[in-house]
């Protein structure tokens, strides 16, 4: 089976795709991931992120518009473990994460602006499953996102009849030592 990457999809589908500006760093134990988009919009408050990953992921990718803040982390080790346990494929956060060493041990893909050891506020604020825009791309719930070492692309519909199983095209996936 040939596994296509984001560059291959860009060659094949070109203008049908949205391509993120290359502003994200790679975290987590899975280098490439894909799935249907689910979104959160919040600012320095991860209440809705926690709510999302504690629910069924069903192979989706959580896309978090944190307003680009680098003052608080919106995702860390506890939420990473919950996301893996509940079947999320990965996370893209326009903001920061923490516990990056712990997250690196999980079979879970993450793209974020960077790390910040300070945790977020907990005010119960934010929105779920609304369109969000950052890095030159609009992410809409139900669209499909594909992430690998070359970048992040978004398609209105799935580009493959079935996505590769988690870690299938990722030689650097590390099994999680944390119980599911």
Rosetta silent file (secondary structure, phi, psi, omega in degrees, C-alpha in Angstrom):
SEQUENCE: XXXXXXXXXXXXXXXXXXXXXXXXXXXXXXXXXXXXXXXXXXXXXXXXXXXXXXXXXXXXXXXXXXXXXXXXXXXXXXXXXXXXXXXXXXXXXXXXXXXXXXXXXXXXXXXXXXXXXXXXXXXXXXXXXXXXXXXXXXXXXXXXXXXXXXXXXXXXXXXXXXXXXXXXXXXXXXXXXXXX
SCORE:     score description
SCORE:     0.000 S_00000001
   1 L     0.000  130.962  176.975    0.000    0.000    0.000 S_00000001
   2 L   -88.821  127.023  177.775    1.347    3.426   -0.942 S_00000001
   3 L   -99.378  123.785  179.431    0.933    6.029    1.757 S_00000001
   4 L   -89.531  144.917  175.227    0.573    9.559    0.437 S_00000001
   5 L  -105.616 -179.534 -178.009    1.961   12.539    2.243 S_00000001
   6 H   -61.901  -36.913  178.813    0.927   16.177    2.188 S_00000001
   7 H   -63.067  -42.647  177.840    3.287   16.954   -0.710 S_00000001
   8 H   -61.591  -43.395  179.391    1.705   14.163   -2.798 S_00000001
   9 H   -64.863  -38.909  177.518   -1.781   15.451   -2.002 S_00000001
  10 H   -63.590  -40.315  177.351   -0.762   18.992   -2.957 S_00000001
  11 H   -62.620  -41.068 -175.615    0.576   17.693   -6.279 S_00000001
  12 H   -79.357  -40.885 -171.623   -2.626   15.783   -6.953 S_00000001
  13 H  -108.290  -14.597  174.119   -5.296   18.170   -5.629 S_00000001
  14 H    40.848 -111.630 -172.720   -3.551   21.563   -5.788 S_00000001
  15 H   -67.304  -11.798  178.423   -6.054   24.401   -5.588 S_00000001
  16 H   -76.232  -12.487 -175.666   -8.707   22.229   -3.924 S_00000001
  17 L  -105.196  155.268  166.299   -6.638   22.266   -0.713 S_00000001
  18 E  -102.837  137.847 -178.372   -5.834   24.847    1.924 S_00000001
  19 E  -121.450  124.300 -179.777   -2.192   24.780    3.027 S_00000001
  20 L   -68.790  145.364  169.741   -1.106   26.119    6.416 S_00000001
  21 L   -63.404  145.846 -175.278    1.717   28.580    6.736 S_00000001
  22 L   -82.061   74.892 -176.622    4.732   26.733    8.238 S_00000001
  23 L  -112.874   -1.922 -171.317    4.596   28.178   11.767 S_00000001
  24 L  -101.407  146.129  171.816    4.159   25.029   13.859 S_00000001
  25 E   -96.467  155.097 -177.107    6.626   22.880   15.780 S_00000001
  26 E   -96.356  129.064  177.142    6.229   19.100   15.947 S_00000001
  27 E  -135.667  176.069 -179.888    5.462   17.413   19.282 S_00000001
  28 L    83.192  170.309 -177.430    3.981   14.093   20.381 S_00000001
  29 L   -91.166   -1.558  179.579    5.069   10.587   19.474 S_00000001
  30 L  -116.523  121.177 -175.974    3.332   10.456   16.097 S_00000001
  31 L   -80.169  -29.650 -178.917    4.924   12.438   13.278 S_00000001
  32 L  -129.781  140.432  179.431    2.042   12.121   10.791 S_00000001
  33 E  -157.823  163.207 -178.727   -1.696   12.025   11.426 S_00000001
  34 E  -157.818  159.068  175.959   -4.991   12.793    9.736 S_00000001
  35 E   166.414  176.966  176.094   -8.694   12.873   10.456 S_00000001
  36 E   -68.251  147.505 -176.969  -11.908   14.831   10.466 S_00000001
  37 E   -84.686  134.546  165.635  -11.664   18.273   12.062 S_00000001
  38 E  -127.286  141.516 -173.239  -13.211   19.176   15.405 S_00000001
  39 E  -123.714  158.058  170.148  -12.497   22.685   16.708 S_00000001
  40 E  -137.817  136.495  170.452  -12.163   24.752   19.861 S_00000001
  41 E  -116.485  124.345 -178.252  -11.769   28.527   20.061 S_00000001
  42 L  -156.232  167.502  176.346  -10.411   29.773   23.384 S_00000001
  43 L  -138.683  108.191  176.988   -7.911   32.208   24.866 S_00000001
  44 L    56.981   23.588  178.077   -5.651   31.104   27.715 S_00000001
  45 E  -141.039  112.983 -174.877   -8.468   28.898   29.075 S_00000001
  46 L   -96.747   19.719 -178.872   -8.414   25.192   28.140 S_00000001
  47 H   -55.148  -44.292 -179.132  -11.809   24.249   29.620 S_00000001
  48 H   -74.077  -29.056  175.644  -13.271   23.440   26.189 S_00000001
  49 H   -65.098  -47.269  178.120  -10.118   21.574   25.122 S_00000001
  50 H   -59.116  -46.211  178.171  -10.435   19.350   28.190 S_00000001
  51 H   -56.799  -42.938 -178.404  -14.135   18.851   27.487 S_00000001
  52 H   -65.752  -52.862 -173.483  -13.351   17.805   23.903 S_00000001
  53 H   -73.025  -16.415  175.371  -10.574   15.280   24.589 S_00000001
  54 L   -81.410   -5.022  176.005  -12.500   13.690   27.448 S_00000001
  55 L  -104.662  174.802 -178.040  -15.169   12.741   24.892 S_00000001
  56 L   -61.248  127.406  179.189  -15.008   10.273   21.996 S_00000001
  57 L   -86.008  -34.878  178.070  -12.376   11.247   19.448 S_00000001
  58 L    51.438   37.853  177.485  -13.383    8.750   16.769 S_00000001
  59 L    75.776   10.558 -178.945  -10.088    9.312   14.943 S_00000001
  60 L   -80.857  167.726  174.907  -10.635   13.074   14.649 S_00000001
  61 E  -112.841  126.512  178.091   -8.055   15.840   14.932 S_00000001
  62 E   -86.778  123.009  179.674   -8.724   18.585   17.469 S_00000001
  63 E  -110.239  118.178 -173.998   -7.877   22.017   16.053 S_00000001
  64 E  -114.161  119.280  173.194   -7.543   24.685   18.745 S_00000001
  65 E   -92.490   97.642  178.956   -7.486   28.399   18.010 S_00000001
  66 L   -94.095   18.387  178.071   -5.791   29.730   21.119 S_00000001
  67 L    70.285   10.007  179.801   -5.380   33.188   19.616 S_00000001
  68 L    75.979   11.159 -177.968   -1.670   32.572   19.132 S_00000001
  69 L   -66.022  136.626  174.764   -1.001   33.182   22.837 S_00000001
  70 L  -112.728   14.978 -176.965    2.386   32.088   24.123 S_00000001
  71 L   -93.700  -18.518 -179.034    1.604   33.069   27.731 S_00000001
  72 L  -144.154  147.014  175.474   -0.265   29.892   28.817 S_00000001
  73 E   -86.666  136.201  179.415   -0.254   26.244   27.745 S_00000001
  74 E  -100.157   -5.285 -175.018   -3.569   24.931   26.468 S_00000001
  75 E  -153.613  138.841  179.209   -2.604   21.236   26.411 S_00000001
  76 L  -148.169 -164.651 -174.224   -0.383   18.988   28.527 S_00000001
  77 H   -58.543  -44.402 -179.387    0.284   15.446   29.657 S_00000001
  78 H   -62.713  -43.533  179.083   -3.029   14.767   31.403 S_00000001
  79 H   -70.427  -32.833  176.188   -5.039   15.908   28.393 S_00000001
  80 H   -62.013  -44.731  177.564   -2.708   13.981   26.079 S_00000001
  81 H   -62.839  -40.341  177.854   -3.405   10.770   27.952 S_00000001
  82 H   -64.138  -41.539 -179.193   -7.157   11.465   27.817 S_00000001
  83 H   -62.499  -43.858  178.805   -6.959   12.148   24.065 S_00000001
  84 H   -64.370  -47.511 -179.368   -5.174    8.848   23.383 S_00000001
  85 H   -57.580  -35.299 -174.707   -7.561    6.916   25.626 S_00000001
  86 L   -98.135   10.294  170.047  -10.566    8.420   23.847 S_00000001
  87 L    83.299   25.511  174.184   -9.367    7.836   20.291 S_00000001
  88 L   -80.625  141.906 -179.695   -8.218   11.268   19.072 S_00000001
  89 L   -82.790  -33.409 -176.900   -5.680   11.141   16.214 S_00000001
  90 E  -178.925 -177.234 -174.887   -3.928   14.398   16.954 S_00000001
  91 E  -142.305  136.153  168.319   -3.972   18.065   17.897 S_00000001
  92 E  -121.390  122.499 -177.696   -3.133   21.316   16.133 S_00000001
  93 E  -127.729  122.592  174.069   -2.988   24.261   18.531 S_00000001
  94 E   -84.442   72.649 -174.430   -2.467   27.887   17.616 S_00000001
  95 E   170.504 -158.135 -174.428   -0.908   28.396   21.014 S_00000001
  96 E  -113.853  160.577  173.159    1.366   26.474   23.368 S_00000001
  97 E  -120.156  172.349  171.265    1.567   23.092   25.035 S_00000001
  98 L  -139.268  176.944 -177.311    3.431   21.866   28.117 S_00000001
  99 L    59.707   40.152 -173.639    4.745   18.495   29.348 S_00000001
 100 H   -61.878  -34.138  178.040    6.371   18.030   25.938 S_00000001
 101 H   -65.263  -44.420  177.855    8.618   15.146   27.095 S_00000001
 102 H   -63.655  -44.439  179.406    5.600   13.220   28.415 S_00000001
 103 H   -63.881  -30.144  178.724    3.587   13.985   25.272 S_00000001
 104 L   -65.407  -17.174  179.033    6.505   12.733   23.170 S_00000001
 105 L   -89.361   -8.476 -176.882    5.937    9.247   24.579 S_00000001
 106 L   -91.149  146.915  173.845    2.329    9.085   23.410 S_00000001
 107 L   -81.304   73.668 -172.419    1.116    7.681   20.085 S_00000001
 108 L  -155.451  131.194 -179.160   -0.471   11.032   19.376 S_00000001
 109 E   -93.147  140.137 -179.459    0.470   13.769   16.917 S_00000001
 110 E  -139.845  136.526  167.338    0.763   17.407   17.963 S_00000001
 111 E  -125.309  132.235 -179.528    1.573   20.651   16.199 S_00000001
 112 E  -149.838  167.400  178.581    1.826   23.809   18.313 S_00000001
 113 E   -71.511  -28.488 -179.151    3.579   27.176   18.294 S_00000001
 114 E   169.501 -163.905  179.672    5.837   26.125   21.161 S_00000001
 115 E  -115.287  154.077  177.275    5.977   25.186   24.814 S_00000001
 116 L  -154.086  122.920 -176.268    5.113   27.123   27.958 S_00000001
 117 L   -72.182  -17.234  179.914    5.244   25.610   31.462 S_00000001
 118 L   -75.594  130.670  178.072    2.398   27.768   32.841 S_00000001
 119 E   -74.757  164.559 -178.809   -1.002   26.062   32.787 S_00000001
 120 L   -78.915  169.150  171.442   -4.051   27.768   31.398 S_00000001
 121 E   -74.373  164.243  178.365   -6.827   29.461   33.291 S_00000001
 122 L  -129.837   80.795 -178.160   -9.998   27.479   34.046 S_00000001
 123 L  -108.985   -2.298 -178.234  -12.919   29.889   33.530 S_00000001
 124 L    74.130   21.937 -177.760  -15.186   27.637   31.467 S_00000001
 125 L   -98.529  160.927  176.980  -14.859   29.939   28.462 S_00000001
 126 L   123.011  171.779 -179.515  -14.513   29.112   24.786 S_00000001
 127 E  -129.698  149.968  177.437  -16.494   27.656   21.886 S_00000001
 128 E  -118.452  147.617  175.397  -16.595   24.219   20.312 S_00000001
 129 L    51.072   52.384  172.529  -17.115   23.099   16.739 S_00000001
 130 L  -122.757  153.139  175.483  -17.097   26.547   15.159 S_00000001
 131 L   -61.082  137.830  176.286  -14.990   27.595   12.143 S_00000001
 132 E  -128.790  150.509 -178.125  -11.562   28.896   13.219 S_00000001
 133 E  -133.783  127.413  172.654   -8.919   30.677   11.147 S_00000001
 134 E  -163.915  163.513  179.209   -5.163   30.916   11.631 S_00000001
 135 L    54.094   31.421  176.652   -1.958   30.271    9.660 S_00000001
 136 L    78.158   10.775 -175.189   -3.766   31.287    6.468 S_00000001
 137 E  -131.874  143.295  170.632   -6.339   28.478    6.705 S_00000001
 138 E  -102.223  123.740  177.949   -9.961   28.204    7.836 S_00000001
 139 E  -100.340  122.762  178.994  -10.674   24.950    9.695 S_00000001
 140 L  -115.490  135.688  177.742  -14.311   23.871    9.608 S_00000001
 141 L   -53.037  134.351  178.753  -15.741   21.019   11.684 S_00000001
 142 L    94.289  -17.881  173.121  -16.168   17.926    9.511 S_00000001
 143 L   -73.654  178.591 -176.403  -13.504   18.850    6.957 S_00000001
 144 E  -119.751  136.332  179.011  -10.345   16.743    6.812 S_00000001
 145 E  -117.843  141.092  179.623   -6.847   17.664    7.915 S_00000001
 146 E  -126.639  129.287 -173.864   -3.632   15.870    6.936 S_00000001
 147 E  -132.286  131.303  171.835   -0.412   16.492    8.851 S_00000001
 148 E  -150.874 -168.028 -176.570    3.128   15.227    8.282 S_00000001
 149 L   -61.954  -23.057 -178.070    6.737   16.421    8.339 S_00000001
 150 L   -88.416  -19.615  179.362    6.104   18.614    5.277 S_00000001
 151 E   155.803 -165.059 -177.147    3.109   20.507    6.578 S_00000001
 152 E  -128.173  126.214  176.942   -0.588   20.748    7.285 S_00000001
 153 E  -126.992  153.305 -179.553   -3.277   20.663    4.608 S_00000001
 154 E  -127.499  134.598  178.198   -7.066   20.878    4.807 S_00000001
 155 E  -125.619  146.884  179.123   -9.574   19.372    2.370 S_00000001
 156 L   -65.840  -30.900  178.906  -13.342   19.787    2.246 S_00000001
 157 L  -132.191  167.486  179.808  -13.725   16.002    1.854 S_00000001
 158 L   -63.786  143.567 -179.412  -11.573   12.983    2.585 S_00000001
 159 L   -96.777   -4.204 -179.381   -8.722   12.437    0.127 S_00000001
 160 L  -139.062  148.297  179.279   -8.523    8.682    0.700 S_00000001
 161 L   -65.623  -29.222  173.408  -11.146    5.963    0.933 S_00000001
 162 L  -150.637  138.258  178.731   -9.577    4.975    4.228 S_00000001
 163 L   -77.336  150.710  176.848   -6.886    6.609    6.284 S_00000001
 164 L   -61.918  146.842  177.262   -3.826    4.611    7.210 S_00000001
 165 L   -61.393  151.117 -177.865   -4.016    3.086   10.675 S_00000001
 166 L   -48.355  128.067  176.261   -2.379    5.210   13.383 S_00000001
 167 L    79.799   -1.122 -175.336    1.376    5.094   13.027 S_00000001
 168 L   -61.829  -35.839 -179.661    1.301    3.009    9.818 S_00000001
 169 L  -111.106   27.573 -175.884    3.438    5.486    7.902 S_00000001
 170 L  -128.288   93.510 -177.656    5.313    6.764   10.897 S_00000001
 171 L   -66.456  -13.978 -177.791    8.515    4.906   11.730 S_00000001
 172 L  -100.634   13.132  175.615    9.070    7.132   14.759 S_00000001
 173 L   -65.349  131.287 -179.734    5.844    6.289   16.569 S_00000001
 174 L  -111.064  126.360  178.214    6.700    5.339   20.116 S_00000001
 175 L   -60.269  141.857 -178.991    4.344    3.034   22.042 S_00000001
 176 L   -76.911  133.869  173.961    2.863    4.742   25.078 S_00000001
 177 L   -82.888   -5.488 -177.225    4.016    3.514   28.491 S_00000001
 178 L   -89.338  136.078 -179.606    0.849    5.023   29.934 S_00000001
 179 L   -66.014  144.781  176.283   -2.153    2.761   30.434 S_00000001
 180 L   -89.902    0.000    0.000   -5.167    3.428   28.260 S_00000001
